[in-house]
Tab-separated table of C-alpha atoms in Angstrom:
chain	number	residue	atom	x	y	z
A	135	UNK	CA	0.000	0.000	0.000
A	136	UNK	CA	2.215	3.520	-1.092
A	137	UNK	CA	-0.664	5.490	-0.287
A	138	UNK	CA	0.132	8.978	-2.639
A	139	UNK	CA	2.840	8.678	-5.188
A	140	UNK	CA	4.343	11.694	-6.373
A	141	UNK	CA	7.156	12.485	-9.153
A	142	UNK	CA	9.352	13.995	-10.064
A	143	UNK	CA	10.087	14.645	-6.561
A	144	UNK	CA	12.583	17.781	-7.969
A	145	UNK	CA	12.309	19.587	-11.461
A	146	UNK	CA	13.772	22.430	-12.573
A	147	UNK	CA	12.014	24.062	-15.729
A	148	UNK	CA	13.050	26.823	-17.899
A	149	UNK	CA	10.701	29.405	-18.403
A	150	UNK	CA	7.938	28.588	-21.134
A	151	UNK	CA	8.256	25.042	-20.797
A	152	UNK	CA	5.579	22.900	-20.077
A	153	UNK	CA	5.377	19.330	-17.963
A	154	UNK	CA	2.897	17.726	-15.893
A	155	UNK	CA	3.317	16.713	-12.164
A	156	UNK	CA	2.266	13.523	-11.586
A	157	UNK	CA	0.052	12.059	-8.506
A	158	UNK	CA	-1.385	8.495	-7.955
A	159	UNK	CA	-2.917	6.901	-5.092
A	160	UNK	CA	-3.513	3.492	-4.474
A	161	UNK	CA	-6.540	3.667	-1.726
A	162	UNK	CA	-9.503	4.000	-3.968
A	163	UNK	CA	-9.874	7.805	-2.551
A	164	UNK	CA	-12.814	9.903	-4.568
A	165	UNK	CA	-11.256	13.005	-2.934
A	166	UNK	CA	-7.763	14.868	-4.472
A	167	UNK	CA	-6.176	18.039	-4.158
A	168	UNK	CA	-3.133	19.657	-5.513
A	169	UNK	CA	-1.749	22.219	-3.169
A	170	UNK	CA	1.197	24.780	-3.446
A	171	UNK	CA	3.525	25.481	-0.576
A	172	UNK	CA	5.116	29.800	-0.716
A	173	UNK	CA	6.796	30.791	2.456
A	174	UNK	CA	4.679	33.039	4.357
A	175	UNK	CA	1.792	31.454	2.139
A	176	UNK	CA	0.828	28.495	3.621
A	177	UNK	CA	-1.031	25.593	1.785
A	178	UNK	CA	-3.134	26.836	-1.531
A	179	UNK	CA	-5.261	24.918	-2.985
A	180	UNK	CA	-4.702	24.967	-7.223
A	181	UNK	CA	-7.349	22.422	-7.848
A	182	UNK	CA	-9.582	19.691	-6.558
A	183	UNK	CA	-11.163	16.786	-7.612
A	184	UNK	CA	-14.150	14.602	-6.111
A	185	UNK	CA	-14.230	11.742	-8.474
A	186	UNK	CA	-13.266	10.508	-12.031
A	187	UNK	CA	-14.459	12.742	-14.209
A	188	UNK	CA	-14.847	15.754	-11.985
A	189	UNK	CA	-12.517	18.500	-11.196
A	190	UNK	CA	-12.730	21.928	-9.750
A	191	UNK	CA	-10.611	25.369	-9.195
A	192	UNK	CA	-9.259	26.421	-5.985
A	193	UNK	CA	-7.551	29.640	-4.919
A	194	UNK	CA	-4.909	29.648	-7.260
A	195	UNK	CA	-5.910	27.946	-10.444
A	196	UNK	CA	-4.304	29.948	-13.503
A	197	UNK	CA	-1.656	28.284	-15.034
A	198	UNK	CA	-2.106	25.171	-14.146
A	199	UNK	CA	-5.092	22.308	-15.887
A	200	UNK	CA	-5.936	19.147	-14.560
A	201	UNK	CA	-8.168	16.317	-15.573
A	202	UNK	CA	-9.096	13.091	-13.563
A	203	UNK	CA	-9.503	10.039	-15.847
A	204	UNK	CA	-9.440	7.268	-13.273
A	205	UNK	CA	-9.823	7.292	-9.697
A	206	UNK	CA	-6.586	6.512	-9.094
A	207	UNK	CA	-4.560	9.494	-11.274
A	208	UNK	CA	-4.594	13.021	-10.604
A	209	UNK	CA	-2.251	14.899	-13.384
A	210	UNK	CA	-1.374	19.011	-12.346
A	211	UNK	CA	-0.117	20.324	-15.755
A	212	UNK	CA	2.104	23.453	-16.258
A	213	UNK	CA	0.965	25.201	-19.624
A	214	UNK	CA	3.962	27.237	-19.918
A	215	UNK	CA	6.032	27.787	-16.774
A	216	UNK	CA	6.692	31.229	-15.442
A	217	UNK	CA	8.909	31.991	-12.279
A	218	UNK	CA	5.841	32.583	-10.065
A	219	UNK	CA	5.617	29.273	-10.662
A	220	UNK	CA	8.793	27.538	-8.336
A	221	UNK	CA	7.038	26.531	-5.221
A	222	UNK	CA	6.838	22.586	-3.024
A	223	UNK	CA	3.403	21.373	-5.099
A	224	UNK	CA	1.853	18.505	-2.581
A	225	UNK	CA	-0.631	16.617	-3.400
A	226	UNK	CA	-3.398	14.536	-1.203
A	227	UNK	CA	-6.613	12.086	-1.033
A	228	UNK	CA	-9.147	11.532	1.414
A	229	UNK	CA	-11.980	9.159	1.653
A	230	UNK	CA	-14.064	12.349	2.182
A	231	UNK	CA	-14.805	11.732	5.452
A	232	UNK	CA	-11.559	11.356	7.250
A	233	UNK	CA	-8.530	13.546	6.846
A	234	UNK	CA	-6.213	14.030	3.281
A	235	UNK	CA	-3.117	11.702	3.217
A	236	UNK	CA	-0.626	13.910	1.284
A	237	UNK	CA	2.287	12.878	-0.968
A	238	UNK	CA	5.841	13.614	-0.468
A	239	UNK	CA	6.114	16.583	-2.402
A	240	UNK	CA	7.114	17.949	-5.573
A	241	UNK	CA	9.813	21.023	-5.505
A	242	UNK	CA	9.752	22.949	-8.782
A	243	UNK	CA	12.195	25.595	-9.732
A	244	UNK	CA	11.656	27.699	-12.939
A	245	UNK	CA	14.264	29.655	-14.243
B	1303	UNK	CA	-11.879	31.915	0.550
B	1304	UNK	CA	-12.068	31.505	3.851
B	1305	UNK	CA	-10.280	33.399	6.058
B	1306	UNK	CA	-8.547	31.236	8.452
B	1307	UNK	CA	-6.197	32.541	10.982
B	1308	UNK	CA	-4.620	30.747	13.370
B	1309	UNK	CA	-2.721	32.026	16.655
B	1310	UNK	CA	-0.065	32.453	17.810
B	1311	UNK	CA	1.945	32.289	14.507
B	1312	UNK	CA	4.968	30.375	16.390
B	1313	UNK	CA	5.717	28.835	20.233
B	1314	UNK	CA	8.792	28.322	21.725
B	1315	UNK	CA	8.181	25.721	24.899
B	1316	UNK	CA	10.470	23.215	27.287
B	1317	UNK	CA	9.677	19.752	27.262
B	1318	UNK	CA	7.100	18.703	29.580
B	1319	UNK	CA	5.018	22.044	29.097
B	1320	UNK	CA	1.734	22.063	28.068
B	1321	UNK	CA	0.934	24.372	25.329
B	1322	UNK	CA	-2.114	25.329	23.401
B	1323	UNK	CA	-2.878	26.922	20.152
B	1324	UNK	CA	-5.674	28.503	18.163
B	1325	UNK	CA	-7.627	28.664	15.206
B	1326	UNK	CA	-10.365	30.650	14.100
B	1327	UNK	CA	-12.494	30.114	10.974
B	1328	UNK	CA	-15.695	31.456	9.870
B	1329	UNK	CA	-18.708	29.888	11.839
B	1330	UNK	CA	-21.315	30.305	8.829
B	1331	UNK	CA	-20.930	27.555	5.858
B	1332	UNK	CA	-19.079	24.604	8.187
B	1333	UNK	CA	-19.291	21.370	7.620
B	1334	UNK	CA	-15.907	20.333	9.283
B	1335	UNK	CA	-12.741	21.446	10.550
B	1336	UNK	CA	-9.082	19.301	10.013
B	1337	UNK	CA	-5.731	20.266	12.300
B	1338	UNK	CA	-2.719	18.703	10.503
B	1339	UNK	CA	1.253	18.187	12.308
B	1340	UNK	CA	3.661	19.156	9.587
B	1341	UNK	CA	7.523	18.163	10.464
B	1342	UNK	CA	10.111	19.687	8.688
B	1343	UNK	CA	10.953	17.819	5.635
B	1344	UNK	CA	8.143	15.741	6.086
B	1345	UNK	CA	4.413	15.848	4.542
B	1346	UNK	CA	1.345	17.061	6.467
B	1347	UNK	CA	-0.398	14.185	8.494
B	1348	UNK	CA	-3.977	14.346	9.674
B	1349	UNK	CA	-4.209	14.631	13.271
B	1350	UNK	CA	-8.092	15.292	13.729
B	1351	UNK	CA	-11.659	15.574	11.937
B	1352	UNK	CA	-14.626	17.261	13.928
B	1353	UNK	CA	-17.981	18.400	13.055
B	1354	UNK	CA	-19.600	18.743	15.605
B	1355	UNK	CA	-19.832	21.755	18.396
B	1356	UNK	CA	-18.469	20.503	21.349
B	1357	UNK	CA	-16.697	17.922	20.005
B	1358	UNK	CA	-13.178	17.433	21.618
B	1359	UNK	CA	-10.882	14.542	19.724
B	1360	UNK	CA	-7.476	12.963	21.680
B	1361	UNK	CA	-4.445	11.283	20.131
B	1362	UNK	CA	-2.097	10.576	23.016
B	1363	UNK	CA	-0.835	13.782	24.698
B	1364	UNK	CA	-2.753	15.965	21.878
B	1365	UNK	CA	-5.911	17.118	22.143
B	1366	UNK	CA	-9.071	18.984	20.234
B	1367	UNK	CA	-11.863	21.080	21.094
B	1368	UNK	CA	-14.485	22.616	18.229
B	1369	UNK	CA	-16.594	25.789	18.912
B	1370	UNK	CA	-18.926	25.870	15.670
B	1371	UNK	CA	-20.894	28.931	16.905
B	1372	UNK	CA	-17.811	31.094	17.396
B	1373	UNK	CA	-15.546	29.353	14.702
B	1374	UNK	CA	-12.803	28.809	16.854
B	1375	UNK	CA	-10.857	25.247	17.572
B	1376	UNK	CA	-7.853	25.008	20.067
B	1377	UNK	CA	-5.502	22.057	19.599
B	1378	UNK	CA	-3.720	20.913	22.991
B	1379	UNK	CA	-0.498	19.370	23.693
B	1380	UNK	CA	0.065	18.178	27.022
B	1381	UNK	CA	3.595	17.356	28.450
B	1382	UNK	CA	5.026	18.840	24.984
B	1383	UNK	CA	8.373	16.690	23.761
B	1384	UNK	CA	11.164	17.539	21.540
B	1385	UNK	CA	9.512	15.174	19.056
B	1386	UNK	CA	6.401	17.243	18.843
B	1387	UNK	CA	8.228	20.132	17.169
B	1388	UNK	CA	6.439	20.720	14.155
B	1389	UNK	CA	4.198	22.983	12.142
B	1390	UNK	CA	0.644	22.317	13.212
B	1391	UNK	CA	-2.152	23.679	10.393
B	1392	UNK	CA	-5.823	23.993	10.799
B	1393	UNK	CA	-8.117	23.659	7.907
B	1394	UNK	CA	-11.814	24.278	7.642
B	1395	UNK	CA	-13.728	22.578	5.221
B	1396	UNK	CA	-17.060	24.877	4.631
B	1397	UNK	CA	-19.109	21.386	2.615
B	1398	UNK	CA	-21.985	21.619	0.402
B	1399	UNK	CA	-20.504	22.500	-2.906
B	1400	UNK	CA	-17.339	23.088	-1.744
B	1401	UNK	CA	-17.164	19.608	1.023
B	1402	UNK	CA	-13.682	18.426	0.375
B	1403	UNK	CA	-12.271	22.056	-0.494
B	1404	UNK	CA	-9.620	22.921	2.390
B	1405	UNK	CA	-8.460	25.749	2.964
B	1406	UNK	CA	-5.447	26.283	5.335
B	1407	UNK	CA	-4.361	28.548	7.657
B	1408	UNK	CA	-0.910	29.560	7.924
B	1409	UNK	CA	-0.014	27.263	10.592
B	1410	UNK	CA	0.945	27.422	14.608
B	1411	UNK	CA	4.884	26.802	14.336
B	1412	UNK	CA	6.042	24.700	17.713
B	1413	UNK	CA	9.584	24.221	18.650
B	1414	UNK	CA	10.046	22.153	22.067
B	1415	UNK	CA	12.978	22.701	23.542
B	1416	UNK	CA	15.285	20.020	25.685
């Protein structure tokens, strides 16, 4: 049982480029999240999903798409990368009811 | 957004103090409210889920109390150790459309000294 799988676990992008951040989870969870981490910031959330199928925006949405094919997958693509963009991206399932169990972390720099 | 603020923003504490910190959320549109322990390095891991008002949670020396009326939760530690230095977030999670959305606060930071 890994729980959430995330890679690359470090990435370093030149500005303009595109990639996608991958996240998996292996504990048929409806709920995921992908969350940025800014010093001073906190936690963000960038988007949210409650199913296959279903996604929604959070707080900080632009510049990033995402798209939930199967319950276990939740993709965070980068259209075209932009400095404001270098942050710790984390991201997490839940059941619904219980808490999220977050994934190790992705740290993205782009230069 | 909600506005979540949580207090105070750090805590500097011996071991074997007790210790207690805040968060505040708004008390219209709940559904349920999550505190998270964050160690450096490390991922956030779900401490507690309430929903209820009055509901108080316990995990070993840490404990939860929820005030839905006021919006407020405090999170206690009691007999704090070195190992319970961490980064501890509070999340409200206002359900209905939004029931999974979290939204953080900026976190209660907790070093325990030796």
């Amino acid at each position: 049982n890994a729980g959430v799988t995330q890679t690359p676990k470090f990435q370093v992008l030149k500005t303009g480029q595109s990639m996608t951040l991958q996240c998996a989870q292996d504990m048929n969870h409806e709920y995921m999240s992908w969350y940025r981490q800014d010093p001073g910031m906190g936690l963000r959330l960038i988007h949210y999903s409650v199913g296959a199928g279903i996604t929604d925006q959070g707080e900080v949405p632009n510049g990033y798409n995402v798209s939930r094919s199967t319950t276990e997958d939740f993709p965070l693509r980068l259209l075209s990368a932009a400095p404001s963009q270098t942050s710790v991206y984390f991201c997490a399932s839940s059941l619904g009811a219980g808490g999220y169990t977050f994934g190790s972390g992705t740290r993205l720099t782009v230069v | 957004i909600l506005n979540v603020e949580q207090s105070p923003q750090s805590l500097h504490v011996q071991e074997g103090d007790s210790t207690n910190f805040t968060c505040s959320f708004p008390s219209s549109n709940f559904y349920a409210l999550h505190w998270y322990r964050w160690e450096t390095a490390k991922s956030p891991e779900a401490l507690f889920v309430m929903t209820l008002n009055g509901d108080e949670k316990k995990k070993g020396r840490i404990s939860a109390t929820l005030n839905t009326k006021e919006g407020y939760s405090y999170l206690y530690i009691k007999g704090s150790q070195p190992e319970d230095s961490a980064t501890y977030l509070c999340a409200p999670d206002a359900g209905g459309t939004s029931y999974g959305k979290l939204t953080f606060g900026q976190g209660t930071i907790l070093t325990v000294h030796p």
